[in-house]
Amino acid sequence: MKNLIVSAAVLVCASHSLAGNVWINSSKVSNYTETGSVGQAKFRLSHTNFDMTVDRGQGTNAGQFIQANLGNNTALNNVTFNFTLQHIAGQGLIFTMVNTKNTVTNADDATSVLSWGSFVSPPAGTTAVAIGGENAPGPSNPNAARQSFNTLRLDAQANRTQPPGSSMAFSNLVFTSGLTVADGSFYSGSVVTPSGGPADANEVQYLVSDMNLGAFDWTLTGSLVGYRDTLAGGDEQVRFVVGLKQSNFNIVPMPTPMAMAGAGLLAVAGLTRRRMGR
């Protein structure tokens, strides 16, 4: 039985009327290859610069992103942030971070919002219709190469070795949409680099779909807690990134009930023949 081959290139025409599937950290996904990047949402611990960004998939280069400063590391260390990444089909992307204990203002539930797109009801916070000359990804984007994406890549990193080391913990990750979770789930955990240890702590999770995620309303939610030293520099060393990716991959199909039943009957028949041959 051949594998189902899913390509980002054939997903542009997907619409709300079509049902589809997602696979999350699934062992049924094989031969995964990224072919493009159309956007990113990032939370990082920066002591003096911005901590929250949305970019067009090209990183935080000049003119390629929007940002918010959530505080220095004294304010951010060991503080839980609840995040929501929301995609509204035909409108854009909204990234929300809720600081459950803002130690700068001593106020609970301080909320920061970045949004990319043109919205019927404009979100609070900072909104950009275009980033780096690009509209938000999806079928309404006039750039054909940015009309589709079928993958969310979640990447937690903690690569800061100065005392007391660094960590990024992630939990309560939930994807909500009209698509069916065919297999798999997200998991909670953390990445840790000890003080003076090797700077190689990272953890990647994947959600892939047989549909264009840009054609659907969906949300990804979760909680993040990080810590690092309070020295300047190393802004990209402790972070959590959700990338909107284009990818090709195969899905290894499960045997159908009929095939399983047939295999069972063949096994019984073989056992019967062996017994009769005694």
PDB file of N, CA and C in Angstrom, residues 152-221:
ATOM      1  N   LEU A 152       2.868  23.668  11.292  1.00  0.00           N
ATOM      2  CA  LEU A 152       3.300  24.516  12.402  1.00  0.00           C
ATOM      3  C   LEU A 152       4.483  23.829  13.066  1.00  0.00           C
ATOM      4  N   ARG A 153       5.580  24.535  13.158  1.00  0.00           N
ATOM      5  CA  ARG A 153       6.804  24.003  13.770  1.00  0.00           C
ATOM      6  C   ARG A 153       7.058  24.752  15.075  1.00  0.00           C
ATOM      7  N   LEU A 154       7.002  24.032  16.187  1.00  0.00           N
ATOM      8  CA  LEU A 154       7.201  24.617  17.508  1.00  0.00           C
ATOM      9  C   LEU A 154       8.614  24.288  17.973  1.00  0.00           C
ATOM     10  N   ASP A 155       9.372  25.322  18.310  1.00  0.00           N
ATOM     11  CA  ASP A 155      10.785  25.129  18.631  1.00  0.00           C
ATOM     12  C   ASP A 155      11.106  25.853  19.930  1.00  0.00           C
ATOM     13  N   ALA A 156      11.420  25.091  20.983  1.00  0.00           N
ATOM     14  CA  ALA A 156      11.837  25.654  22.271  1.00  0.00           C
ATOM     15  C   ALA A 156      13.359  25.561  22.368  1.00  0.00           C
ATOM     16  N   GLN A 157      14.001  26.670  22.773  1.00  0.00           N
ATOM     17  CA  GLN A 157      15.451  26.688  22.898  1.00  0.00           C
ATOM     18  C   GLN A 157      15.857  27.359  24.206  1.00  0.00           C
ATOM     19  N   ALA A 158      16.932  26.854  24.805  1.00  0.00           N
ATOM     20  CA  ALA A 158      17.553  27.473  25.985  1.00  0.00           C
ATOM     21  C   ALA A 158      19.041  27.184  25.896  1.00  0.00           C
ATOM     22  N   ASN A 159      19.788  28.097  25.313  1.00  0.00           N
ATOM     23  CA  ASN A 159      21.203  27.877  25.015  1.00  0.00           C
ATOM     24  C   ASN A 159      22.116  28.894  25.684  1.00  0.00           C
ATOM     25  N   ARG A 160      21.680  29.423  26.827  1.00  0.00           N
ATOM     26  CA  ARG A 160      22.460  30.424  27.554  1.00  0.00           C
ATOM     27  C   ARG A 160      23.196  29.731  28.693  1.00  0.00           C
ATOM     28  N   THR A 161      24.533  29.795  28.702  1.00  0.00           N
ATOM     29  CA  THR A 161      25.319  29.031  29.674  1.00  0.00           C
ATOM     30  C   THR A 161      25.804  29.849  30.866  1.00  0.00           C
ATOM     31  N   GLN A 162      25.691  31.173  30.817  1.00  0.00           N
ATOM     32  CA  GLN A 162      26.145  31.975  31.949  1.00  0.00           C
ATOM     33  C   GLN A 162      25.305  31.650  33.188  1.00  0.00           C
ATOM     34  N   PRO A 163      25.908  31.701  34.377  1.00  0.00           N
ATOM     35  CA  PRO A 163      25.138  31.399  35.592  1.00  0.00           C
ATOM     36  C   PRO A 163      23.891  32.282  35.679  1.00  0.00           C
ATOM     37  N   PRO A 164      22.740  31.716  36.001  1.00  0.00           N
ATOM     38  CA  PRO A 164      22.489  30.357  36.506  1.00  0.00           C
ATOM     39  C   PRO A 164      22.087  29.363  35.425  1.00  0.00           C
ATOM     40  N   GLY A 165      22.521  29.556  34.192  1.00  0.00           N
ATOM     41  CA  GLY A 165      22.061  28.713  33.099  1.00  0.00           C
ATOM     42  C   GLY A 165      20.779  29.270  32.514  1.00  0.00           C
ATOM     43  N   SER A 166      20.036  28.440  31.773  1.00  0.00           N
ATOM     44  CA  SER A 166      18.818  28.920  31.130  1.00  0.00           C
ATOM     45  C   SER A 166      17.836  27.786  30.939  1.00  0.00           C
ATOM     46  N   SER A 167      16.576  28.164  30.770  1.00  0.00           N
ATOM     47  CA  SER A 167      15.517  27.165  30.606  1.00  0.00           C
ATOM     48  C   SER A 167      14.335  27.781  29.865  1.00  0.00           C
ATOM     49  N   MET A 168      13.622  26.951  29.115  1.00  0.00           N
ATOM     50  CA  MET A 168      12.339  27.333  28.534  1.00  0.00           C
ATOM     51  C   MET A 168      11.397  26.142  28.690  1.00  0.00           C
ATOM     52  N   ALA A 169      10.346  26.345  29.474  1.00  0.00           N
ATOM     53  CA  ALA A 169       9.350  25.298  29.711  1.00  0.00           C
ATOM     54  C   ALA A 169       8.093  25.619  28.921  1.00  0.00           C
ATOM     55  N   PHE A 170       7.439  24.574  28.405  1.00  0.00           N
ATOM     56  CA  PHE A 170       6.231  24.726  27.605  1.00  0.00           C
ATOM     57  C   PHE A 170       5.199  23.711  28.082  1.00  0.00           C
ATOM     58  N   SER A 171       3.945  24.123  28.147  1.00  0.00           N
ATOM     59  CA  SER A 171       2.900  23.239  28.664  1.00  0.00           C
ATOM     60  C   SER A 171       1.545  23.651  28.108  1.00  0.00           C
ATOM     61  N   ASN A 172       0.567  22.759  28.286  1.00  0.00           N
ATOM     62  CA  ASN A 172      -0.833  23.032  27.917  1.00  0.00           C
ATOM     63  C   ASN A 172      -0.989  23.440  26.456  1.00  0.00           C
ATOM     64  N   LEU A 173      -0.206  22.832  25.575  1.00  0.00           N
ATOM     65  CA  LEU A 173      -0.277  23.160  24.152  1.00  0.00           C
ATOM     66  C   LEU A 173      -1.518  22.520  23.535  1.00  0.00           C
ATOM     67  N   VAL A 174      -2.385  23.353  22.951  1.00  0.00           N
ATOM     68  CA  VAL A 174      -3.652  22.870  22.392  1.00  0.00           C
ATOM     69  C   VAL A 174      -3.882  23.544  21.041  1.00  0.00           C
ATOM     70  N   PHE A 175      -4.200  22.755  20.025  1.00  0.00           N
ATOM     71  CA  PHE A 175      -4.569  23.247  18.704  1.00  0.00           C
ATOM     72  C   PHE A 175      -6.059  23.055  18.512  1.00  0.00           C
ATOM     73  N   THR A 176      -6.760  24.127  18.137  1.00  0.00           N
ATOM     74  CA  THR A 176      -8.209  24.080  17.957  1.00  0.00           C
ATOM     75  C   THR A 176      -8.554  24.563  16.551  1.00  0.00           C
ATOM     76  N   SER A 177      -9.348  23.767  15.832  1.00  0.00           N
ATOM     77  CA  SER A 177      -9.747  24.142  14.472  1.00  0.00           C
ATOM     78  C   SER A 177     -10.909  23.253  14.044  1.00  0.00           C
ATOM     79  N   GLY A 178     -11.344  23.434  12.803  1.00  0.00           N
ATOM     80  CA  GLY A 178     -12.351  22.563  12.231  1.00  0.00           C
ATOM     81  C   GLY A 178     -11.764  21.313  11.612  1.00  0.00           C
ATOM     82  N   LEU A 179     -10.459  21.142  11.707  1.00  0.00           N
ATOM     83  CA  LEU A 179      -9.781  19.972  11.171  1.00  0.00           C
ATOM     84  C   LEU A 179      -9.760  18.849  12.201  1.00  0.00           C
ATOM     85  N   THR A 180      -9.629  17.638  11.730  1.00  0.00           N
ATOM     86  CA  THR A 180      -9.602  16.462  12.597  1.00  0.00           C
ATOM     87  C   THR A 180      -8.171  16.079  12.933  1.00  0.00           C
ATOM     88  N   VAL A 181      -7.908  15.861  14.213  1.00  0.00           N
ATOM     89  CA  VAL A 181      -6.596  15.348  14.617  1.00  0.00           C
ATOM     90  C   VAL A 181      -6.579  13.847  14.307  1.00  0.00           C
ATOM     91  N   ALA A 182      -5.897  13.481  13.236  1.00  0.00           N
ATOM     92  CA  ALA A 182      -5.873  12.092  12.794  1.00  0.00           C
ATOM     93  C   ALA A 182      -4.996  11.219  13.678  1.00  0.00           C
ATOM     94  N   ASP A 183      -3.949  11.825  14.245  1.00  0.00           N
ATOM     95  CA  ASP A 183      -3.052  11.047  15.091  1.00  0.00           C
ATOM     96  C   ASP A 183      -2.118  11.996  15.838  1.00  0.00           C
ATOM     97  N   GLY A 184      -1.776  11.605  17.061  1.00  0.00           N
ATOM     98  CA  GLY A 184      -0.757  12.309  17.817  1.00  0.00           C
ATOM     99  C   GLY A 184      -1.295  13.417  18.696  1.00  0.00           C
ATOM    100  N   SER A 185      -0.378  14.064  19.409  1.00  0.00           N
ATOM    101  CA  SER A 185      -0.720  15.162  20.305  1.00  0.00           C
ATOM    102  C   SER A 185       0.550  15.922  20.655  1.00  0.00           C
ATOM    103  N   PHE A 186       0.363  17.133  21.178  1.00  0.00           N
ATOM    104  CA  PHE A 186       1.483  17.882  21.725  1.00  0.00           C
ATOM    105  C   PHE A 186       1.838  17.337  23.105  1.00  0.00           C
ATOM    106  N   TYR A 187       3.029  17.676  23.578  1.00  0.00           N
ATOM    107  CA  TYR A 187       3.436  17.262  24.916  1.00  0.00           C
ATOM    108  C   TYR A 187       4.037  18.455  25.639  1.00  0.00           C
ATOM    109  N   SER A 188       4.067  18.373  26.952  1.00  0.00           N
ATOM    110  CA  SER A 188       4.670  19.402  27.793  1.00  0.00           C
ATOM    111  C   SER A 188       6.091  18.992  28.160  1.00  0.00           C
ATOM    112  N   GLY A 189       6.925  19.969  28.458  1.00  0.00           N
ATOM    113  CA  GLY A 189       8.296  19.662  28.845  1.00  0.00           C
ATOM    114  C   GLY A 189       9.099  20.938  29.019  1.00  0.00           C
ATOM    115  N   SER A 190      10.406  20.797  29.023  1.00  0.00           N
ATOM    116  CA  SER A 190      11.290  21.955  29.130  1.00  0.00           C
ATOM    117  C   SER A 190      12.638  21.612  28.543  1.00  0.00           C
ATOM    118  N   VAL A 191      13.348  22.636  28.115  1.00  0.00           N
ATOM    119  CA  VAL A 191      14.732  22.488  27.686  1.00  0.00           C
ATOM    120  C   VAL A 191      15.590  23.296  28.652  1.00  0.00           C
ATOM    121  N   VAL A 192      16.741  22.743  29.031  1.00  0.00           N
ATOM    122  CA  VAL A 192      17.568  23.348  30.072  1.00  0.00           C
ATOM    123  C   VAL A 192      19.037  23.263  29.659  1.00  0.00           C
ATOM    124  N   THR A 193      19.738  24.370  29.791  1.00  0.00           N
ATOM    125  CA  THR A 193      21.190  24.378  29.664  1.00  0.00           C
ATOM    126  C   THR A 193      21.783  24.748  31.013  1.00  0.00           C
ATOM    127  N   PRO A 194      22.548  23.869  31.610  1.00  0.00           N
ATOM    128  CA  PRO A 194      23.129  24.198  32.921  1.00  0.00           C
ATOM    129  C   PRO A 194      24.198  25.269  32.806  1.00  0.00           C
ATOM    130  N   SER A 195      24.442  25.921  33.919  1.00  0.00           N
ATOM    131  CA  SER A 195      25.478  26.951  33.971  1.00  0.00           C
ATOM    132  C   SER A 195      26.821  26.364  33.560  1.00  0.00           C
ATOM    133  N   GLY A 196      27.435  26.952  32.555  1.00  0.00           N
ATOM    134  CA  GLY A 196      28.733  26.486  32.091  1.00  0.00           C
ATOM    135  C   GLY A 196      28.688  25.224  31.260  1.00  0.00           C
ATOM    136  N   GLY A 197      27.471  24.697  31.006  1.00  0.00           N
ATOM    137  CA  GLY A 197      27.347  23.454  30.253  1.00  0.00           C
ATOM    138  C   GLY A 197      27.269  23.697  28.755  1.00  0.00           C
ATOM    139  N   PRO A 198      27.126  22.632  27.970  1.00  0.00           N
ATOM    140  CA  PRO A 198      27.019  22.781  26.521  1.00  0.00           C
ATOM    141  C   PRO A 198      25.734  23.493  26.140  1.00  0.00           C
ATOM    142  N   ALA A 199      25.818  24.404  25.181  1.00  0.00           N
ATOM    143  CA  ALA A 199      24.664  25.205  24.778  1.00  0.00           C
ATOM    144  C   ALA A 199      23.955  24.537  23.601  1.00  0.00           C
ATOM    145  N   ASP A 200      23.219  23.481  23.879  1.00  0.00           N
ATOM    146  CA  ASP A 200      22.582  22.736  22.784  1.00  0.00           C
ATOM    147  C   ASP A 200      21.177  22.262  23.135  1.00  0.00           C
ATOM    148  N   ALA A 201      20.509  22.933  24.073  1.00  0.00           N
ATOM    149  CA  ALA A 201      19.192  22.479  24.501  1.00  0.00           C
ATOM    150  C   ALA A 201      18.113  23.046  23.591  1.00  0.00           C
ATOM    151  N   ASN A 202      17.422  22.171  22.869  1.00  0.00           N
ATOM    152  CA  ASN A 202      16.272  22.596  22.075  1.00  0.00           C
ATOM    153  C   ASN A 202      15.327  21.413  21.889  1.00  0.00           C
ATOM    154  N   GLU A 203      14.081  21.722  21.630  1.00  0.00           N
ATOM    155  CA  GLU A 203      13.041  20.703  21.469  1.00  0.00           C
ATOM    156  C   GLU A 203      12.091  21.178  20.382  1.00  0.00           C
ATOM    157  N   VAL A 204      11.806  20.313  19.405  1.00  0.00           N
ATOM    158  CA  VAL A 204      10.960  20.683  18.272  1.00  0.00           C
ATOM    159  C   VAL A 204       9.754  19.760  18.210  1.00  0.00           C
ATOM    160  N   GLN A 205       8.568  20.349  17.993  1.00  0.00           N
ATOM    161  CA  GLN A 205       7.346  19.606  17.778  1.00  0.00           C
ATOM    162  C   GLN A 205       6.722  20.072  16.465  1.00  0.00           C
ATOM    163  N   TYR A 206       5.983  19.163  15.818  1.00  0.00           N
ATOM    164  CA  TYR A 206       5.412  19.459  14.515  1.00  0.00           C
ATOM    165  C   TYR A 206       3.925  19.159  14.471  1.00  0.00           C
ATOM    166  N   LEU A 207       3.183  20.032  13.815  1.00  0.00           N
ATOM    167  CA  LEU A 207       1.811  19.758  13.391  1.00  0.00           C
ATOM    168  C   LEU A 207       1.787  19.902  11.879  1.00  0.00           C
ATOM    169  N   VAL A 208       1.342  18.864  11.186  1.00  0.00           N
ATOM    170  CA  VAL A 208       1.231  18.920   9.726  1.00  0.00           C
ATOM    171  C   VAL A 208      -0.202  18.624   9.324  1.00  0.00           C
ATOM    172  N   SER A 209      -0.583  19.107   8.154  1.00  0.00           N
ATOM    173  CA  SER A 209      -1.951  18.927   7.680  1.00  0.00           C
ATOM    174  C   SER A 209      -1.964  18.571   6.202  1.00  0.00           C
ATOM    175  N   ASP A 210      -3.026  17.879   5.785  1.00  0.00           N
ATOM    176  CA  ASP A 210      -3.234  17.624   4.364  1.00  0.00           C
ATOM    177  C   ASP A 210      -4.034  18.737   3.707  1.00  0.00           C
ATOM    178  N   MET A 211      -4.255  19.824   4.445  1.00  0.00           N
ATOM    179  CA  MET A 211      -4.963  20.993   3.924  1.00  0.00           C
ATOM    180  C   MET A 211      -4.087  22.236   4.087  1.00  0.00           C
ATOM    181  N   ASN A 212      -4.484  23.301   3.411  1.00  0.00           N
ATOM    182  CA  ASN A 212      -3.834  24.589   3.577  1.00  0.00           C
ATOM    183  C   ASN A 212      -4.325  25.223   4.867  1.00  0.00           C
ATOM    184  N   LEU A 213      -3.467  25.308   5.868  1.00  0.00           N
ATOM    185  CA  LEU A 213      -3.866  25.902   7.146  1.00  0.00           C
ATOM    186  C   LEU A 213      -4.221  27.376   6.999  1.00  0.00           C
ATOM    187  N   GLY A 214      -3.743  28.010   5.925  1.00  0.00           N
ATOM    188  CA  GLY A 214      -4.088  29.397   5.675  1.00  0.00           C
ATOM    189  C   GLY A 214      -5.530  29.605   5.274  1.00  0.00           C
ATOM    190  N   ALA A 215      -6.244  28.533   4.939  1.00  0.00           N
ATOM    191  CA  ALA A 215      -7.646  28.625   4.528  1.00  0.00           C
ATOM    192  C   ALA A 215      -8.610  28.342   5.663  1.00  0.00           C
ATOM    193  N   PHE A 216      -8.087  28.125   6.872  1.00  0.00           N
ATOM    194  CA  PHE A 216      -8.924  27.743   8.008  1.00  0.00           C
ATOM    195  C   PHE A 216      -8.710  28.692   9.178  1.00  0.00           C
ATOM    196  N   ASP A 217      -9.760  28.855   9.981  1.00  0.00           N
ATOM    197  CA  ASP A 217      -9.631  29.487  11.287  1.00  0.00           C
ATOM    198  C   ASP A 217      -9.057  28.461  12.257  1.00  0.00           C
ATOM    199  N   TRP A 218      -8.049  28.855  13.028  1.00  0.00           N
ATOM    200  CA  TRP A 218      -7.484  27.946  14.030  1.00  0.00           C
ATOM    201  C   TRP A 218      -6.785  28.758  15.114  1.00  0.00           C
ATOM    202  N   THR A 219      -6.583  28.118  16.243  1.00  0.00           N
ATOM    203  CA  THR A 219      -5.821  28.731  17.335  1.00  0.00           C
ATOM    204  C   THR A 219      -4.864  27.697  17.922  1.00  0.00           C
ATOM    205  N   LEU A 220      -3.723  28.177  18.354  1.00  0.00           N
ATOM    206  CA  LEU A 220      -2.763  27.392  19.121  1.00  0.00           C
ATOM    207  C   LEU A 220      -2.557  28.124  20.440  1.00  0.00           C
ATOM    208  N   THR A 221      -2.757  27.429  21.550  1.00  0.00           N
ATOM    209  CA  THR A 221      -2.589  28.048  22.863  1.00  0.00           C
ATOM    210  C   THR A 221      -1.609  27.235  23.699  1.00  0.00           C
TER     211      THR A 221
END
